Every structure is written in structure tokens, then in C-alpha cells.
Coordinates of C-alpha atoms in Angstrom, one line a residue:
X1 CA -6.0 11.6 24.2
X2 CA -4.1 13.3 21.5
X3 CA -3.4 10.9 18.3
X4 CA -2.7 13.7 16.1
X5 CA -6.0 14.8 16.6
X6 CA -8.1 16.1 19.4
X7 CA -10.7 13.5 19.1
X8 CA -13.0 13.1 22.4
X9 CA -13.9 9.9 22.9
X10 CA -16.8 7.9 24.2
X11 CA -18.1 4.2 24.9
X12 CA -19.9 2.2 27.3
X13 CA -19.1 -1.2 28.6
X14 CA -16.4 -2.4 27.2
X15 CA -14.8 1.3 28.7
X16 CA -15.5 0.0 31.8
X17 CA -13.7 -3.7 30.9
X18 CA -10.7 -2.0 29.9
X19 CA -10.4 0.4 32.8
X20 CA -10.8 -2.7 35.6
X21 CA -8.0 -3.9 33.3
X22 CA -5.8 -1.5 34.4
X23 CA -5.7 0.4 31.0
X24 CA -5.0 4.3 30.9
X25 CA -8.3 6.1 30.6
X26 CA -6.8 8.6 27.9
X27 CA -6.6 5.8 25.6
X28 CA -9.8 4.4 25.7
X29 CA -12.3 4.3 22.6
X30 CA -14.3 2.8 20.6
X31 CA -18.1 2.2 19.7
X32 CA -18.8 -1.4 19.5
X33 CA -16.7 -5.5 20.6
X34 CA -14.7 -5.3 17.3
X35 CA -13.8 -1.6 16.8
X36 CA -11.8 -2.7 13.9
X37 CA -15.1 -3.2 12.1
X38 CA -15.9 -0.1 12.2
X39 CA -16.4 2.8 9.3
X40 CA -13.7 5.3 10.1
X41 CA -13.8 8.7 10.0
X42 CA -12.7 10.1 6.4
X43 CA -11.8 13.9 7.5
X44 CA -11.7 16.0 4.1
X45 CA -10.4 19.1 5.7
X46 CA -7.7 18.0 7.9
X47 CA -6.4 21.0 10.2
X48 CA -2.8 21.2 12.1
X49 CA -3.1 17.9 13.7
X50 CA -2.3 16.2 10.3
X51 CA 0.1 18.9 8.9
X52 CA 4.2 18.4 8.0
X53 CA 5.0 19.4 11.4
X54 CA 2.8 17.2 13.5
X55 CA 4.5 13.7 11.4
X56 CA 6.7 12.2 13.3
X57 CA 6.8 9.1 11.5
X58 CA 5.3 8.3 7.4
X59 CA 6.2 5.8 4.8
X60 CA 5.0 3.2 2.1
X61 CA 3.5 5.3 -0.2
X62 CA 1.3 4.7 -2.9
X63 CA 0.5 7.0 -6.1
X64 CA -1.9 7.3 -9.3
X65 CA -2.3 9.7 -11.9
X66 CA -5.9 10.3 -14.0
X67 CA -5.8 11.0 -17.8
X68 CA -5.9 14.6 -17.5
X69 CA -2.7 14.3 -15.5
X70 CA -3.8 15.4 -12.0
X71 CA -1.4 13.4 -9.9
X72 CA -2.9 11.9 -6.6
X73 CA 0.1 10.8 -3.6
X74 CA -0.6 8.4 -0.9
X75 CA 1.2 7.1 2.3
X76 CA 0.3 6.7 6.4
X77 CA 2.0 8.4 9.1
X78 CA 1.0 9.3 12.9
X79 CA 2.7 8.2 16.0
X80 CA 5.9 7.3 16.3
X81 CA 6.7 4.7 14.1
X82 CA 4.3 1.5 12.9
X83 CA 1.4 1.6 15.7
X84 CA -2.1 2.2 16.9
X85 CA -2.4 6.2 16.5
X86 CA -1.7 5.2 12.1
X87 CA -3.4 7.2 9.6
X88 CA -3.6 7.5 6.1
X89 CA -2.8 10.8 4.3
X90 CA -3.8 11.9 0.5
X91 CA -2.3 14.8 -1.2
X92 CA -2.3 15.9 -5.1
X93 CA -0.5 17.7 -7.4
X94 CA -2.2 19.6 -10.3
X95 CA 1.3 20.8 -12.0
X96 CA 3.0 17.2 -12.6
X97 CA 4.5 16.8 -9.5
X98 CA 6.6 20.2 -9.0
X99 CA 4.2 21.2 -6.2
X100 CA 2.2 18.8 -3.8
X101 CA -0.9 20.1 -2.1
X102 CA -1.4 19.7 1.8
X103 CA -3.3 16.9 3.1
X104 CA -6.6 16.9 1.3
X105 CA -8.0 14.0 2.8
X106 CA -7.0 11.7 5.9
X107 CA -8.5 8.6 7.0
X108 CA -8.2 8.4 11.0
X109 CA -9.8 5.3 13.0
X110 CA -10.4 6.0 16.3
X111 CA -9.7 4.1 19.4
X112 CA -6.5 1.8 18.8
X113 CA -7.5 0.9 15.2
X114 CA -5.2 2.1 12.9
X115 CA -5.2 2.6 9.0
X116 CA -1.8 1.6 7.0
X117 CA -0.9 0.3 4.1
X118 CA -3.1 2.4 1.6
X119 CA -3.1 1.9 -2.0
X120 CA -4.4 4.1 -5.0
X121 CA -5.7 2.5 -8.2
X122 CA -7.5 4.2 -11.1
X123 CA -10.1 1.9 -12.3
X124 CA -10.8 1.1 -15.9
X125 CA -13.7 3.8 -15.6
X126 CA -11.8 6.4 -14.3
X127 CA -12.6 6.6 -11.4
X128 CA -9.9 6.7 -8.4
X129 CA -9.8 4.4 -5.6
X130 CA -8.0 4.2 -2.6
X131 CA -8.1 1.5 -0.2
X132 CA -6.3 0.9 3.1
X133 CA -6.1 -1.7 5.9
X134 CA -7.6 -1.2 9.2
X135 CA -6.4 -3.3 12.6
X136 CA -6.0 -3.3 16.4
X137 CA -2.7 -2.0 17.2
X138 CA -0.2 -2.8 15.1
X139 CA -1.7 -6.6 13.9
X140 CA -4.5 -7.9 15.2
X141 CA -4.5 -11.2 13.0
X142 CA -7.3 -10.3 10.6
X143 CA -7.0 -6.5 8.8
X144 CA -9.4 -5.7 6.8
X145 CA -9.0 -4.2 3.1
X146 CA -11.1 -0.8 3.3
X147 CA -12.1 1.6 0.3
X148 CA -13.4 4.8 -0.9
X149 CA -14.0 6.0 -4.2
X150 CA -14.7 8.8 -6.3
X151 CA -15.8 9.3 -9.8
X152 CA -13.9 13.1 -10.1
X153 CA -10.3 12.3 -9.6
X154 CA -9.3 15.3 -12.1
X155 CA -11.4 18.1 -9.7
X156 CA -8.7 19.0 -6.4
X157 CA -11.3 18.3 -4.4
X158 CA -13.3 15.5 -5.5
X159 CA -16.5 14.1 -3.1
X160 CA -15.7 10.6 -1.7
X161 CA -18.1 7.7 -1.6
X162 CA -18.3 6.2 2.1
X163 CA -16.1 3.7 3.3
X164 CA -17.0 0.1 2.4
X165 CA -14.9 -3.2 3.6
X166 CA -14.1 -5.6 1.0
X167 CA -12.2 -8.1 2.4
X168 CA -10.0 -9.6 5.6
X169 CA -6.1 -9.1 5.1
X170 CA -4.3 -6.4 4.1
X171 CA -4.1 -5.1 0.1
X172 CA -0.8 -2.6 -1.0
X173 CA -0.9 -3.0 -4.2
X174 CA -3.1 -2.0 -7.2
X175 CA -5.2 -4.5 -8.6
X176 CA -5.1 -6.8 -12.4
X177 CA -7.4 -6.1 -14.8
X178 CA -7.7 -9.5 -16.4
X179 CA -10.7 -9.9 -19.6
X180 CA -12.5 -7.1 -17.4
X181 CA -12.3 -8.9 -14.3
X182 CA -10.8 -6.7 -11.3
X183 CA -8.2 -9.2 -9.1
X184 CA -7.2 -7.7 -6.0
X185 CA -4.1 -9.4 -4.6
X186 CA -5.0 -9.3 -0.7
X187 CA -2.9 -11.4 2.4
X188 CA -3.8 -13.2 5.0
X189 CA -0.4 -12.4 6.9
X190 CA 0.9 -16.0 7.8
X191 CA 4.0 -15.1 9.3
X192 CA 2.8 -12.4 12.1
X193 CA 1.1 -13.3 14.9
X194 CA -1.1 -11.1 16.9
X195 CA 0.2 -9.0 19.5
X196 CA -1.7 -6.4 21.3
X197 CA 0.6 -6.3 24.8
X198 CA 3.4 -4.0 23.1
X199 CA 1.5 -1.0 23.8
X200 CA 0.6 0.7 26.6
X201 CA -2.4 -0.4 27.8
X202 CA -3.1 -3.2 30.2
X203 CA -4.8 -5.9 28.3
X204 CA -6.7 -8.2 30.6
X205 CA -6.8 -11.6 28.7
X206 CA -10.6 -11.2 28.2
X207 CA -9.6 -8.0 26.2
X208 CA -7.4 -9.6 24.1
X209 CA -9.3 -12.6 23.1
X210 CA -11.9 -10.8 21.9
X211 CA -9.5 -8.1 19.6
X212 CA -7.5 -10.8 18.1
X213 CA -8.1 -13.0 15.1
X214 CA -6.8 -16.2 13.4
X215 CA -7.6 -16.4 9.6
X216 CA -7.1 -20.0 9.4
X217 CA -7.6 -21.3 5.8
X218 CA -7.1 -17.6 4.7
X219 CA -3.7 -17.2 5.8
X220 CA -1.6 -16.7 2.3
X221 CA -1.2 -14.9 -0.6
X222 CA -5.2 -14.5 -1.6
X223 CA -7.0 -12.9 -4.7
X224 CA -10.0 -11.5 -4.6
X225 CA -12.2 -10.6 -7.6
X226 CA -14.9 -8.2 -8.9
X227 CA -16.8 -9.2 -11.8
X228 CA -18.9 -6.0 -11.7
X229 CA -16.8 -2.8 -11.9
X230 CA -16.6 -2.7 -7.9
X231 CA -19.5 -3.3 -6.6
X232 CA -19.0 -6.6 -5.2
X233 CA -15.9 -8.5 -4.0
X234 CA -15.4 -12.4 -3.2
X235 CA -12.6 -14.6 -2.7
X236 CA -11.4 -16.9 -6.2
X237 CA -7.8 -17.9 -5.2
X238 CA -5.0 -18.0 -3.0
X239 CA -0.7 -19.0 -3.7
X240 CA 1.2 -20.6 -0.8
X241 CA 4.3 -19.4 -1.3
X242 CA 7.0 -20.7 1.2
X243 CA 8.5 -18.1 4.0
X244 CA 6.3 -15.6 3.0
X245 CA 7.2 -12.2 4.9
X246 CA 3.5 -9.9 4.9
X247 CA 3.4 -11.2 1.2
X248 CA 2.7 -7.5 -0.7
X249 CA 2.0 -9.8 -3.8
X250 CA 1.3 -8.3 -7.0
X251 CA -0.3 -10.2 -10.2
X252 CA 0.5 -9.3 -13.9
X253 CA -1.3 -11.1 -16.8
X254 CA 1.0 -12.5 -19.2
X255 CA 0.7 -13.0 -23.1
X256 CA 0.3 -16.6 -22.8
X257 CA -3.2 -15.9 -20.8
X258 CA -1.6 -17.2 -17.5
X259 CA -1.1 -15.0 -14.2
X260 CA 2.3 -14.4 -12.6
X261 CA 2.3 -13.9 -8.9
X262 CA 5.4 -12.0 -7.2
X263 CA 5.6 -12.1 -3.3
X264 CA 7.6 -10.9 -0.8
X265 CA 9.4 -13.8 1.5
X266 CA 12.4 -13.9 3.7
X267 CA 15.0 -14.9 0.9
X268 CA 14.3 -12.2 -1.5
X269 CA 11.0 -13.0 -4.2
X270 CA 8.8 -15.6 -4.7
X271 CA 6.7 -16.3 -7.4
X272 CA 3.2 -19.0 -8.0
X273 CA 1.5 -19.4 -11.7
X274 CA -2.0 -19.1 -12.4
X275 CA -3.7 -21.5 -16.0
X276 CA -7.1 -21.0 -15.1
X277 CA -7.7 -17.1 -14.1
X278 CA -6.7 -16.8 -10.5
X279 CA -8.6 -19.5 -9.0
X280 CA -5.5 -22.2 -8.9
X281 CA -1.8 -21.7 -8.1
X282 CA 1.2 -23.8 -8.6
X283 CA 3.1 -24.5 -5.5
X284 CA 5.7 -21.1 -4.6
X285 CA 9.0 -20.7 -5.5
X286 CA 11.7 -19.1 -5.3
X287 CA 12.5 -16.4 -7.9
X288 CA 15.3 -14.2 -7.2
X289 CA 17.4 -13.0 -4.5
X290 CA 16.4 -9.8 -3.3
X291 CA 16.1 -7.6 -0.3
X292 CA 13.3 -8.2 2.1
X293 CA 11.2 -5.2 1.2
X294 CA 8.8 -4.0 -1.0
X295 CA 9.1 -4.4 -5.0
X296 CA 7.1 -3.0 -7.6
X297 CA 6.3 -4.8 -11.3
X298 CA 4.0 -3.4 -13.7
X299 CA 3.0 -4.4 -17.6
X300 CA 3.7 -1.1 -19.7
X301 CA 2.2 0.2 -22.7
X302 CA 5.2 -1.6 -24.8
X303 CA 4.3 -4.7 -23.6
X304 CA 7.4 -4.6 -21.6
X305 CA 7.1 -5.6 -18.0
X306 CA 8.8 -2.7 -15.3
X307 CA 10.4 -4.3 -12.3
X308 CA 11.5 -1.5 -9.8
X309 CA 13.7 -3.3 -6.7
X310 CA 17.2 -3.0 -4.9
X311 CA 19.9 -3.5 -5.9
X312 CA 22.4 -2.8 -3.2
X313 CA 26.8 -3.3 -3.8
X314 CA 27.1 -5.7 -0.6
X315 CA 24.5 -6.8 1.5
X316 CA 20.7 -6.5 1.8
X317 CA 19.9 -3.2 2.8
X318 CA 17.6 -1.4 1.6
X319 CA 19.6 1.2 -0.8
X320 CA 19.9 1.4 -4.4
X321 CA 16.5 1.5 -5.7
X322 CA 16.7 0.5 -9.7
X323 CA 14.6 0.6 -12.5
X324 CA 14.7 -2.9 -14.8
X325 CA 13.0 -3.7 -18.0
X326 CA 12.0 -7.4 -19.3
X327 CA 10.9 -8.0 -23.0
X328 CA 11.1 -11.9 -22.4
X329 CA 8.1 -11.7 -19.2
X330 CA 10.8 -11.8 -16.4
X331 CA 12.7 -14.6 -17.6
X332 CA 15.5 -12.1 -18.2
X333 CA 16.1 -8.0 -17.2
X334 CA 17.6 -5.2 -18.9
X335 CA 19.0 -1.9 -18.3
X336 CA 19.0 -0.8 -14.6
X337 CA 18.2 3.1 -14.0
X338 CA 19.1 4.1 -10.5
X339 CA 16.6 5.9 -8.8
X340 CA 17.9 6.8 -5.0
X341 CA 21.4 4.9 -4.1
X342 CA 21.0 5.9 -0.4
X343 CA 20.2 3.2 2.3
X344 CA 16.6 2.9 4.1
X345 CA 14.8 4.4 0.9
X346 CA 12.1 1.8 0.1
X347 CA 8.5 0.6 -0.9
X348 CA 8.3 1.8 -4.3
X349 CA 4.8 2.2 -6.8
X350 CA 3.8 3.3 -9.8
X351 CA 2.0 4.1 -12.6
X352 CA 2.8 5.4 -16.7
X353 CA 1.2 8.2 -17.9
X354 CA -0.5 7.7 -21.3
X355 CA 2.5 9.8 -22.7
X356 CA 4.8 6.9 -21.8
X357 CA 6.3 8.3 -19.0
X358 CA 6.7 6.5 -15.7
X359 CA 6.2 7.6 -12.3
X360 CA 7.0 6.2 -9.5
X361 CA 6.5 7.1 -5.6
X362 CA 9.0 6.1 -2.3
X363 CA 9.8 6.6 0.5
X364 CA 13.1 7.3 2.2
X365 CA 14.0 6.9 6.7
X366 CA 10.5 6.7 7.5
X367 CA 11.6 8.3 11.0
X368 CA 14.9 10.8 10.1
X369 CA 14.0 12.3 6.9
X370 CA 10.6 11.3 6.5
X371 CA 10.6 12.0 3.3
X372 CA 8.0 10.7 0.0
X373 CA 10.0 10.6 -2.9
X374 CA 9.3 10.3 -6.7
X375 CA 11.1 10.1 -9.8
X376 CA 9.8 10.6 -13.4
X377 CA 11.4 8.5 -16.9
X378 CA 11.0 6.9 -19.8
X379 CA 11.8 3.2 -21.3
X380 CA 15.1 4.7 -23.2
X381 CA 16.2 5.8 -19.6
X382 CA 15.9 2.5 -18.3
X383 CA 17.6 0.3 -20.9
X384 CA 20.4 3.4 -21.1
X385 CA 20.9 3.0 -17.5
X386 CA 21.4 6.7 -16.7
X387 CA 18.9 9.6 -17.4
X388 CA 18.8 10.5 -21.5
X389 CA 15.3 11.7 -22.2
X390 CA 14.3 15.6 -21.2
X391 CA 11.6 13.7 -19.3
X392 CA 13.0 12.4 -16.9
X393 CA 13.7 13.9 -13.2
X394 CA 14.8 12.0 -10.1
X395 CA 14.7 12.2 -6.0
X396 CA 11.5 15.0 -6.7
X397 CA 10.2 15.1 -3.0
X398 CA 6.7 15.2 -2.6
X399 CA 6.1 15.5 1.4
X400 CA 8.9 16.1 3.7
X401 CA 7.3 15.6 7.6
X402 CA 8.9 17.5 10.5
X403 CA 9.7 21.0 11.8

């Protein structure tokens, strides 16, 4: 089978399950019951398989950049569209973002595990981590937050520590440094059932009671928590926020000492307070309209909070990408620095630089254009609403997939 890769594949019993189920042999792999479980294989010299031209599909990107200024890109792609045959792709640029390497490192499960959602963090020690989630086919009720790390994120080619699990659920965005405690906002997707019978293999019911998962109590908007610089992980918290939609929940600490939690839901954002560090949440609420997608907020080096989200004329598509600025923590938001008007560009993050400067990553038709996107400002950009610093520069593309 050909998942982007030429990958041959072997296993045992549970081969011989799936194939008196009717399944297509070409598709067939994996090493163990819960293949999800599994290390995957973290390929640091991807060949053709992985390259521009092979992508027919790649989105919701993710980006960091170290204190030297080597920027480092995220996103998954493979397949054609959200899927089994996922994989998550890592590029960097050494010259501030003008020119983007090709794939330096991609992260490819085998079998019909795939790897989405990735997310790059630089950690208070500098070093640079990138997790992902792993699952059967496209949800497989549990996910699984995965990471690598490495403690060279300035070198272009940096040596990667082995992939570790951390947690079940599925993790997007960076984590909270809160009084040197690491809080990892991770979801236990509430509102998305299993389902393994899209694809094309013939699931006998046998098969898919053992791929699929119920989470139970740890179905909501968790946080997770690592007291010592990453070398262990454990639940402290979790929000239940009402009509969550895959949550992609971000904390910020604010100057009173409490925690704000944003989260995706059906009618725009939702939002659940923190008073004792994570471990408690008020009941969720609703805090603004907004388009059900992906929104980024971020505490700057001004104390200002950064809220990057749509803001589309009429309806809620996802166009319009804007740039907002709160000096009150959220309670009101100025300025409004449009970053892409066009529709179906989405799924922004970011990060400042210590300069002041703000980047931030997107991307734009995940299956026409396939394009990453990012555009560099300042604070005076935002609250003038159009570009006014030298700084600044809009719709740079980073990876453009295709022929």
C-alpha cells in the first residue's frame, strides 16, 4: 500500500482477523491489538513521498520561533483530506521566514493510525517541542497527545528525543506556563463519536470493538500538568463547557492569578475560570460569537492579550482572519489588523519574537490551494488597523502543496 510512502507492512494475527473480515489486504498493518499505542516512526530524511508534489491535502498549522530566530513551521497533510494515511510535516526557516526548507522531519504511523493536529511549543529552557495526536482512522474515541523534543532548536537539523505519550485526547495548542508549572490544555472530544466504517475496509464488529474507545469521565476540555520541566505529565483539571465542538482550548494566566479558558463550541467561544491553578473550573459560558473554527489568544510582552479570529462581513465563514488587542484581559478589544480577507483561510497560531514582533502561521483551502500562510507585525499595526511599521509583512507563504 502506498500512504505517501512505500512502507511494507507486516503482522500476524490480527492480519488474519481483518482479512476473514473482508478487508483489502493492501491496507493491512500494524504490530500489536491497539496499533494506536504505538511509537511511530519519526523519518528525519523524508524523500519524494513527503515532498510539495505528493500533498494532496495539508492544513492547521502550528509554528515557533527560538531566540536566535530560527523559525520552525508545522502542519499534517497526506491523503486526501482528514483520514487514516495523516502525517505530520516539520519544515524551518533560517532567514526569518523568506525561504522555508523542505520537510526536515515527518512523523508517519503506520497501519491506519494517523498523526494530526501537531503543535510546536518552545519550552521555558529552550528547548522545542512538538507534539501531535495519534488515532485509528479519522477518530477512534481516545487520541493520544504524542511528543518529541530536542534541546538544539537553533541547529537545521537538530537530533530528536524518541516519541513519548503523555496523555489521551488530542492537544493543538501550546501550553501555560503558570509559577513554573507547564499546563497542557488537552480534549477529550465529547461531541465526536467513533467511527471506523467510513473507510474502506470491512470492519467486522470484533474489529471495531477492539479499535474504539469511550473516554468516559475524560470527555471535556482537560488540563494536564508538568511540575518538572517535562518529564512527567498527569491530569489536574478539566472545564465543561456547553456544545463544545473538538474544544481546541487555550489557557492564559491573568494578572489577578486566575486562569481563563477559551474553547471552541458550536455558537462561536466559550470560556470557564480557574481560582485555584487549574484544578477547578466554573461552569462554561458563552463568550462571543464567532465562527466555528480555530482561534488563537496569546499574553504578549506588553501585557496585552493578542486575540487572532474571524471576522467575516455576513455570515460565518471562515474568511477575514483579524488581529485584535485587549489591555482590559478580554473584557474589551481594540484595533483589528486584517490578515487574509479570503474565505476557507483558517486555524491560526503564534508566537512574538523577543523583538516584539508577532508571527503568526495559517492555513488557507486545505484541498485547492493548500497553502501555509504567515504574516509578520507589531502592536502599533494592530491598534492602527492597517500595516504602519517596516516590520510588518502579510499572506508570506510558507509551503504551497501540489504540482
Amino acid at each position: 500500500m502506498h500512504r505517501s510512502r512505500g512502507a511494507a507492512l507486516r503482522w500476524g494475527t490480527f492480519l488474519a482477523l481483518l482479512c476473514a473480515a473482508g478487508a483489502r489486504a493492501d491496507v493491512l498493518e500494524a504490530r500489536s491489538p491497539d496499533p494506536a499505542l504505538e511509537a511511530p516512526p519519526v523519518i528525519t530524511a523524508p524523500g519524494a513521498d513527503y515532498g510539495d508534489a505528493s500533498r494532496k491535502f495539508q492544513g492547521i498549522p502550528g509554528l515557533e520561533r527560538t531566540r536566535k530566530g530560527r523559525l520552525w513551521a508545522t502542519w499534517y497533510a497526506g491523503g486526501e483530506g482528514e483520514g487514516p494515511y495523516n502525517y505530520v510535516v516539520l519544515v524551518t526557516s533560517g532567514d526569518d521566514g523568506r525561504t522555508w526548507s523542505a520537510p526536515k522531519l515527518v512523523v508517519d504511523p503506520k497501519w491506519l493510525v494517523r498523526a494530526f493536529d501537531p503543535c510546536l511549543w518552545i519550552d521555558p529552557r529552550g528547548r522545542l517541542w512538538l507534539f501531535w495526536a495519534q488515532a485509528v482512522g479519522h477518530w477512534d474515541g481516545r487520541g493520544g497527545v504524542w511528543a518529541i523534543m530536542t534541546e538544539n532548536p537553533e541547529e537545521e537539523n537538530p537530533r530528536w528525543s524518541q516519541p513519548r505519550r503523555l496523555a489521551n485526547g488530542v492537544m493543538m495548542n501550546k501550553p501555560t506556563v503558570v509559577r513554573g508549572q507547564w499546563l497542557l490544555a488537552i480534549g477529550g472530544w465529547k461531541n465526536r463519536p467513533p467511527n471506523l466504517t467510513r473507510y474502506d475496509v470491512d470492519w467486522s464488529p470484533h474489529t471495531i470493538a477492539s479499535l474504539t474507545h469511550d473516554l468516559g469521565a475524560e470527555k471535556g476540555s482537560n488540563v494536564f500538568v508538568s511540575a518538572d520541566h517535562g518529564a512527567t505529565f498527569r491530569f489536574l483539571g478539566q472545564a465543561q463547557v456547553p456544545e463544545t465542538q473538538f474544544d481546541e482550548h487555550m489557557i492564559v494566566e491573568r494578572r489577578d492569578g486566575s486562569l481563563w479558558m477559551l474553547v471552541r463550541t458550536t455558537y462561536g467561544i466559550g470560556q470557564s475560570f480557574s481560582y485555584d491553578g487549574g484544578k477547578t473550573w466554573t461552569p462554561g459560558e458563552k463568550y462571543m460569537d464567532h465562527v466555528v473554527s480555530r482561534f488563537f489568544i496569546r499574553r504578549l510582552k506588553s501585557g496585552r492579550l493578542l486575540l487572532v479570529k474571524h471576522n467575516p462581513p455576513a455570515g460565518k465563514v471562515r474568511s477575514h482572519l483579524t488581529a485584535y488587542l485587549s489591555a482590559d484581559e478580554g473584557k474589551t478589544w481594540q484595533g483589528g489588523l486584517l490578515l487574509d480577507e479570503r474565505e476557507q483561510v483558517s486555524y491560526p497560531d503564534g508566537v512574538q519574537a523577543r523583538d516584539g514582533r508577532i508571527f503568526v502561521i495559517y492555513d488557507r483551502e486545505r484541498t485547492g490551494a493548500r497553502e501555509i500562510l504567515m504574516a509578520v507585525f507589531t502592536e502599533d499595526d494592530v491598534l492602527s488597523g492597517r500595516p504602519v511599521s517596516r516590520q510588518s509583512r502579510l499572506r508570506v507563504l510558507v509551503n504551497k502543496a501540489g504540482p
